[in-house]
Short mmCIF file of C-alpha atoms and ligand atoms in Angstrom, two decimals:
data_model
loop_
_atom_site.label_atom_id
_atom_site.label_comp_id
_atom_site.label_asym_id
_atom_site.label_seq_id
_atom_site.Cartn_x
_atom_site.Cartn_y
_atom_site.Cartn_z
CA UNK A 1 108.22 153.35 78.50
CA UNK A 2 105.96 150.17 79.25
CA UNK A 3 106.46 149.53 74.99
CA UNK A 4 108.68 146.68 73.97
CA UNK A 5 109.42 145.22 77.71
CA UNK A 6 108.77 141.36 78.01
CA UNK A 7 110.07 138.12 76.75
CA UNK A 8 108.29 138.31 73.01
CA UNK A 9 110.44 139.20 70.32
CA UNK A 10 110.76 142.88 69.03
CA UNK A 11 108.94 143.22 65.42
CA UNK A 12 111.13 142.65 62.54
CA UNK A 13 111.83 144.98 60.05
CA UNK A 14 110.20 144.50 56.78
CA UNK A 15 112.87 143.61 54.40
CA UNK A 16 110.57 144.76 51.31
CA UNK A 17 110.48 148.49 53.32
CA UNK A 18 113.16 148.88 55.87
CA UNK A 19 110.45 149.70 57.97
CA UNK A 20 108.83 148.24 60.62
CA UNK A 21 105.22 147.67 60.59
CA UNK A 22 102.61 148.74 63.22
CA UNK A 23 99.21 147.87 63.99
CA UNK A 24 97.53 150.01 66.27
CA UNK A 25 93.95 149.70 67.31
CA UNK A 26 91.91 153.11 67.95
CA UNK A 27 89.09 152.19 70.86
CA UNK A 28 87.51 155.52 70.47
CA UNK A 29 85.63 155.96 73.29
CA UNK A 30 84.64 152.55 74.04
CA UNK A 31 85.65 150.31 77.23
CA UNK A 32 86.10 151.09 80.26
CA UNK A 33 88.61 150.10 82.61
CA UNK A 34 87.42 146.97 83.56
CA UNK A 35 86.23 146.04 80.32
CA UNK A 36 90.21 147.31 78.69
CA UNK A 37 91.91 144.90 80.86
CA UNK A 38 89.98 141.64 80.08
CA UNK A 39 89.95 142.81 76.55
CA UNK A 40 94.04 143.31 76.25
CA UNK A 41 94.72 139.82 78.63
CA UNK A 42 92.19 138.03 76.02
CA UNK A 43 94.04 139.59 73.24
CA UNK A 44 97.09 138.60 74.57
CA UNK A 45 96.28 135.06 75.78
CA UNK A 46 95.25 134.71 71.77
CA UNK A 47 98.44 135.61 69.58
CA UNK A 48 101.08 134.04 68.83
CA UNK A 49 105.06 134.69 69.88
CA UNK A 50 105.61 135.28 65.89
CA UNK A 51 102.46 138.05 65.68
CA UNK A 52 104.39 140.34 67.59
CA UNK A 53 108.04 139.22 65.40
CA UNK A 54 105.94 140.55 62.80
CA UNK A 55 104.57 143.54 63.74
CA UNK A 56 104.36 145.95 66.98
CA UNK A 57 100.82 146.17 68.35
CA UNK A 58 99.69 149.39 69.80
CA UNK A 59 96.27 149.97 71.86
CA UNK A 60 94.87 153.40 72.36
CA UNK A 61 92.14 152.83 75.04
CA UNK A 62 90.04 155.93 75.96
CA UNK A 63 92.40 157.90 78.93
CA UNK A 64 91.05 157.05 81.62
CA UNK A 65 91.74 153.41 81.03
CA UNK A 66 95.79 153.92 80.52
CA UNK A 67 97.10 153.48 83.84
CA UNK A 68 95.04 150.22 84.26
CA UNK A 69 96.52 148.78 81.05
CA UNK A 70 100.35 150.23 81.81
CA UNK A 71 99.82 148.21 85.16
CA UNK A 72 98.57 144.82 83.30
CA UNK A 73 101.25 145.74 80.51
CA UNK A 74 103.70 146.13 82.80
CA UNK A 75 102.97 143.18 84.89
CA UNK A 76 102.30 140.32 82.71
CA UNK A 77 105.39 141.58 80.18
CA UNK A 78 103.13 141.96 77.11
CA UNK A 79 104.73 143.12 74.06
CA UNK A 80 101.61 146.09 73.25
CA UNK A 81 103.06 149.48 73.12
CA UNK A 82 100.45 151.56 75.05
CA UNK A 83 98.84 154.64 73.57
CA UNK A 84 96.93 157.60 73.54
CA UNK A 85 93.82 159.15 71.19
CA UNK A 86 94.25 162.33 71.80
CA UNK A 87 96.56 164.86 73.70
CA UNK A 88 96.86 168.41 74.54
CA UNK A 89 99.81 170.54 73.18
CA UNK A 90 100.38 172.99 76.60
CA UNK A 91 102.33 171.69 79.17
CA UNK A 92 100.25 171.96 82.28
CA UNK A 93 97.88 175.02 83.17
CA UNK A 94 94.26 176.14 82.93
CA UNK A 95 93.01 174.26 79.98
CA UNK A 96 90.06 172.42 81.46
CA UNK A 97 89.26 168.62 80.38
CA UNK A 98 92.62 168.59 78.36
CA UNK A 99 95.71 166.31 78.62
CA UNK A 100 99.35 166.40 78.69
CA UNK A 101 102.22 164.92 76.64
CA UNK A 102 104.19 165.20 79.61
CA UNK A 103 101.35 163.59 81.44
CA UNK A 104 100.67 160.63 78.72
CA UNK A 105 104.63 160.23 78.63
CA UNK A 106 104.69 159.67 82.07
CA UNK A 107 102.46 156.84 82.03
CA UNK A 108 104.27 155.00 79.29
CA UNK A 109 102.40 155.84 76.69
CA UNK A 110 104.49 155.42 73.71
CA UNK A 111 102.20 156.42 70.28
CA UNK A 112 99.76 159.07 70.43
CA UNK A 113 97.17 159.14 67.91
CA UNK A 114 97.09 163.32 66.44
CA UNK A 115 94.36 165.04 64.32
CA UNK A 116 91.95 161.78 63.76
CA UNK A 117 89.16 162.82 61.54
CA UNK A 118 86.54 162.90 64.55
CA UNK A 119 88.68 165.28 66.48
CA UNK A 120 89.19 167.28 63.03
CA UNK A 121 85.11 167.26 62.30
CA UNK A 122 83.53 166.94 65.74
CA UNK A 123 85.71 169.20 67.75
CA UNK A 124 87.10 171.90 65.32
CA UNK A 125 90.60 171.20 65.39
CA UNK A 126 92.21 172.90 62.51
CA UNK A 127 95.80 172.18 60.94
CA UNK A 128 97.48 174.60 63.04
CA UNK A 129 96.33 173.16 66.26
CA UNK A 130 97.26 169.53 64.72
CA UNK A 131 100.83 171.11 64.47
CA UNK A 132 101.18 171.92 67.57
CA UNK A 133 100.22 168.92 68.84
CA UNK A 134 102.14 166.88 66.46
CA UNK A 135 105.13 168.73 67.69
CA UNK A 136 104.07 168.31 71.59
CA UNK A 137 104.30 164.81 71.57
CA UNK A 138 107.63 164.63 69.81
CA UNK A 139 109.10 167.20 72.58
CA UNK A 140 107.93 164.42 75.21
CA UNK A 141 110.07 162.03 73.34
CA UNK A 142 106.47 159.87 72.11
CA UNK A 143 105.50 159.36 68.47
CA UNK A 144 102.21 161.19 66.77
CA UNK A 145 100.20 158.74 64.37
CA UNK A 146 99.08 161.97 62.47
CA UNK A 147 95.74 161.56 60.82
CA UNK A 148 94.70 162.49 56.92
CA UNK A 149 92.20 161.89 54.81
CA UNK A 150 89.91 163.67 52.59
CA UNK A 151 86.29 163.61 52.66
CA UNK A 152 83.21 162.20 50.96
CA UNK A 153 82.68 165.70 48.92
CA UNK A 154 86.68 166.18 48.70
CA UNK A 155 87.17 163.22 46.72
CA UNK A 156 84.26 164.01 44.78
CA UNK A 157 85.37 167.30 44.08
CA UNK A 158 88.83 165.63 43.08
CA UNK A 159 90.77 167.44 46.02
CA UNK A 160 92.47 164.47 47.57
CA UNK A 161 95.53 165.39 46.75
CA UNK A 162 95.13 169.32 47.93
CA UNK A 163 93.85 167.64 51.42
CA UNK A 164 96.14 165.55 51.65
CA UNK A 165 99.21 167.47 50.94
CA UNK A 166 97.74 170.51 52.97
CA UNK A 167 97.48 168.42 55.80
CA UNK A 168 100.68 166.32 55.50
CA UNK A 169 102.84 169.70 55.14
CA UNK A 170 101.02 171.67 57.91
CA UNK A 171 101.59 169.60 60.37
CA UNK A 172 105.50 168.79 59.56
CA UNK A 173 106.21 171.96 58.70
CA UNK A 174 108.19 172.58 62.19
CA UNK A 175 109.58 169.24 63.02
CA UNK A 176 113.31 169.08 62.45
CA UNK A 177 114.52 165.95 59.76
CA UNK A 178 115.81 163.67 62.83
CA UNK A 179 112.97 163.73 64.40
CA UNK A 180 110.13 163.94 61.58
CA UNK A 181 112.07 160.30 60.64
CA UNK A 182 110.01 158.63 63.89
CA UNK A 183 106.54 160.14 62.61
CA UNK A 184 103.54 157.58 61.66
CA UNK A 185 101.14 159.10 59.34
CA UNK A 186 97.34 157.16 58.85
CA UNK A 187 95.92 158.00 55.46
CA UNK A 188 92.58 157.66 56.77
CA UNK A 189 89.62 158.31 53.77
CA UNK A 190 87.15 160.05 55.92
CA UNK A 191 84.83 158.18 53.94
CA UNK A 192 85.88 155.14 54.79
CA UNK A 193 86.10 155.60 58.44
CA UNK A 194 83.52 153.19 60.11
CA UNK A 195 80.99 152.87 56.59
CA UNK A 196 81.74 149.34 56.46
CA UNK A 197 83.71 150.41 52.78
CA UNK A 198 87.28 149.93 52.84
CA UNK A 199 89.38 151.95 50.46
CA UNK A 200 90.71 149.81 47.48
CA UNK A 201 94.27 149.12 48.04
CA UNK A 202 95.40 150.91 45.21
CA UNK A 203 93.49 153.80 46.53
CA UNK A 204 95.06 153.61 49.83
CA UNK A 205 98.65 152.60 47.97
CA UNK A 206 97.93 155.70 45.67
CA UNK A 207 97.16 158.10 49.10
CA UNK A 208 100.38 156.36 50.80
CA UNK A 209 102.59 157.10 47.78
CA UNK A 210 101.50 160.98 47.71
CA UNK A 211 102.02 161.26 51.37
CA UNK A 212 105.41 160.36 51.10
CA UNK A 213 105.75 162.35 47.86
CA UNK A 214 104.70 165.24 49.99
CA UNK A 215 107.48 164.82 52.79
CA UNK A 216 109.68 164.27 50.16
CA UNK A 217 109.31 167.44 48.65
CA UNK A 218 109.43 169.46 52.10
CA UNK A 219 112.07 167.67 53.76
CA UNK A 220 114.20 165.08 52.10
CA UNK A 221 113.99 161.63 50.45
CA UNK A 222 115.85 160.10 53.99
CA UNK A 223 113.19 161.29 55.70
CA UNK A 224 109.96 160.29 54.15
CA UNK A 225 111.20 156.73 53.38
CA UNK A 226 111.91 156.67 57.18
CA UNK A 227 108.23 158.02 57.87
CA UNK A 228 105.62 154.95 58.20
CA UNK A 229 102.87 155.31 56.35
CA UNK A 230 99.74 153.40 57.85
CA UNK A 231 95.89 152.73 56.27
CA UNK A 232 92.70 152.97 58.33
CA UNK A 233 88.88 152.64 57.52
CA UNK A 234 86.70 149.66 57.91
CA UNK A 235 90.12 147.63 58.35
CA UNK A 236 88.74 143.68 59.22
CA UNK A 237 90.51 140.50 59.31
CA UNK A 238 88.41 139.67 55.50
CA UNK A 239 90.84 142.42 54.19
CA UNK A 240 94.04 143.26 56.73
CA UNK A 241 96.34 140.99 54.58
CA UNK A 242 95.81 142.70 50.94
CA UNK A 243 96.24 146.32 52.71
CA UNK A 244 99.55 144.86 54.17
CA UNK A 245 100.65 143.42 50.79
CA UNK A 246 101.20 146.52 49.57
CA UNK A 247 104.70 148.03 49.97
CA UNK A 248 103.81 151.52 50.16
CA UNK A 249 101.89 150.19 53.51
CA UNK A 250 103.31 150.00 56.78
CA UNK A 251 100.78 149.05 58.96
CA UNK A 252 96.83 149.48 59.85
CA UNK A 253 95.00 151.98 61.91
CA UNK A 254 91.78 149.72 62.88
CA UNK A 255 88.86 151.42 64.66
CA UNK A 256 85.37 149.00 65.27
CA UNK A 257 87.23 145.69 64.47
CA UNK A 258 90.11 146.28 66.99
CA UNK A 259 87.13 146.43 70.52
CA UNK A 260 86.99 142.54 69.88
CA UNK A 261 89.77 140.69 70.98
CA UNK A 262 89.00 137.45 68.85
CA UNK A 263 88.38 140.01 65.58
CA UNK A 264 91.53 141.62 66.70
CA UNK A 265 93.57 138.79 66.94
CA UNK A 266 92.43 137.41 63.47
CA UNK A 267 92.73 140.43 61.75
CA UNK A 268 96.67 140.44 63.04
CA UNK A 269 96.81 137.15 62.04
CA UNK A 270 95.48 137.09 58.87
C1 PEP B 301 89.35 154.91 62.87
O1 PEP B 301 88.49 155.41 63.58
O2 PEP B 301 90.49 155.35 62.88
C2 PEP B 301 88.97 153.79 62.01
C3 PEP B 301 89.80 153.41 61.10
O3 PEP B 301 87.73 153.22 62.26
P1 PEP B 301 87.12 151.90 61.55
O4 PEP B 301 88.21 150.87 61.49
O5 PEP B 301 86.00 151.51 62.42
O6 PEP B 301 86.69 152.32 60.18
#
């Protein structure tokens, strides 16, 4: 695993949680390799020892630009945890365009982001397939950020809570307690992804709370306050600190603001 080497601190739990927090930063499909590397050395060259004391820091470039960034990772000891955006659940095999967790595991990949709201919308994946997935990258010993949210007409329709509980409990249904414990979940508001209008933190605090609730009531009370619990949509460095306030909040899932290194950096630091 390239995660965690180097001479910077490990993150710190957060006495308020027992949990430690994690900002990872979704590139979509943005950057290429080139472009990745300056991007992470910039981002590197700009925080400080005590950002990563406070938090672990986990890129998800596009895949192609992984085993540049393992190499620069690797090389200059920075304390990122590399990751993926997407992954297959098969092993190897005729599945055209698709991706191993064996394969992302064996670059060093430590995080792999599961059932985002673009995969969900744009490319059809259901619940079930989320599962599977979900459960793929736990059998190659990596963590799933899982991905929920409800959307625009959901909320509206005052089915947040069905979504979100639907989609919590589908995907953890066969994950074993010891395991589940590693899981990061993003309560992502669909409508919130990329419009520029964060959640308010009580909305995202309220989400958080009923996520956990949820994994509560499936698996046990161990588990879900082991489970971290992030918030993503239109995350910036104006508003990183209030979402982080909150203690049902372990960390951010940042999409548009996390491409720019300077952004990036402030929005950690804030
Ligand atoms: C995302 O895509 O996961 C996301 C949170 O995007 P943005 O921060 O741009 O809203």
């Amino acid at each position: 695993m390239v995660a965690r080497k180097g001479e910077a601190p490990l993150p710190k739990v957060n006495p308020r949680t027992g949990r430690t927090r994690l900002i990872a930063a979704n590139w979509k499909m943005n950057l290429n390799h080139l472009e990745a590397i300056q991007v992470v050395q910039k981002l590197h060259f700009k925080l400080r020892t005590s950002d990563y004391e406070y938090c672990e820091i986990s890129i998800h470039p596009p895949f192609v630009d992984i085993r540049s960034l393992q190499l620069l990772i690797d090389s200059d000891r920075m304390n990122f945890s590399l990751g993926a955006q997407n992954c297959y659940f098969e092993a190897k095999g005729a599945f055209t365009g698709e991706v191993s967790t064996q394969m992302l595991s064996k670059l060093g990949v430590r995080n792999v982001i599961v059932g985002h709201s673009e995969r969900r919308s744009i490319f059809q994946e259901d619940d079930g397939l989320i599962a599977k997935k979900v459960k793929a990258v736990f059998d190659s010993q990596m963590i799933p950020i899982l991905c929920v949210g409800e959307t625009a007409d959901e909320r509206s329709d005052g089915l947040s809570a069905d979504v979100l509980s639907r989609q919590v409990s589908t995907a953890i249904k066969a994950v074993t307690p010891e395991v589940l414990s590693n899981l990061v979940i993003a309560y992502e508001p669909v409508w919130a992804i990329g419009s520029g209008t964060p959640a308010s933190v009580k909305d995202a605090s309220d989400g958080a709370d009923l996520i956990r609730g949820t994994i509560e009531s499936i698996k046990s009370k161990e588990v879900a306050q082991a489970v971290r619990i992030l918030y993503g949509g239109s995350v910036t460095s104006a508003n990183s600190r209030d979402f982080l306030e909150s203690s049902s909040l372990d960390g951010l899932l940042v999409g548009g603001a996390s491409l720019d290194p300077d952004d990036f950096a402030a929005l950690i630091e804030a």
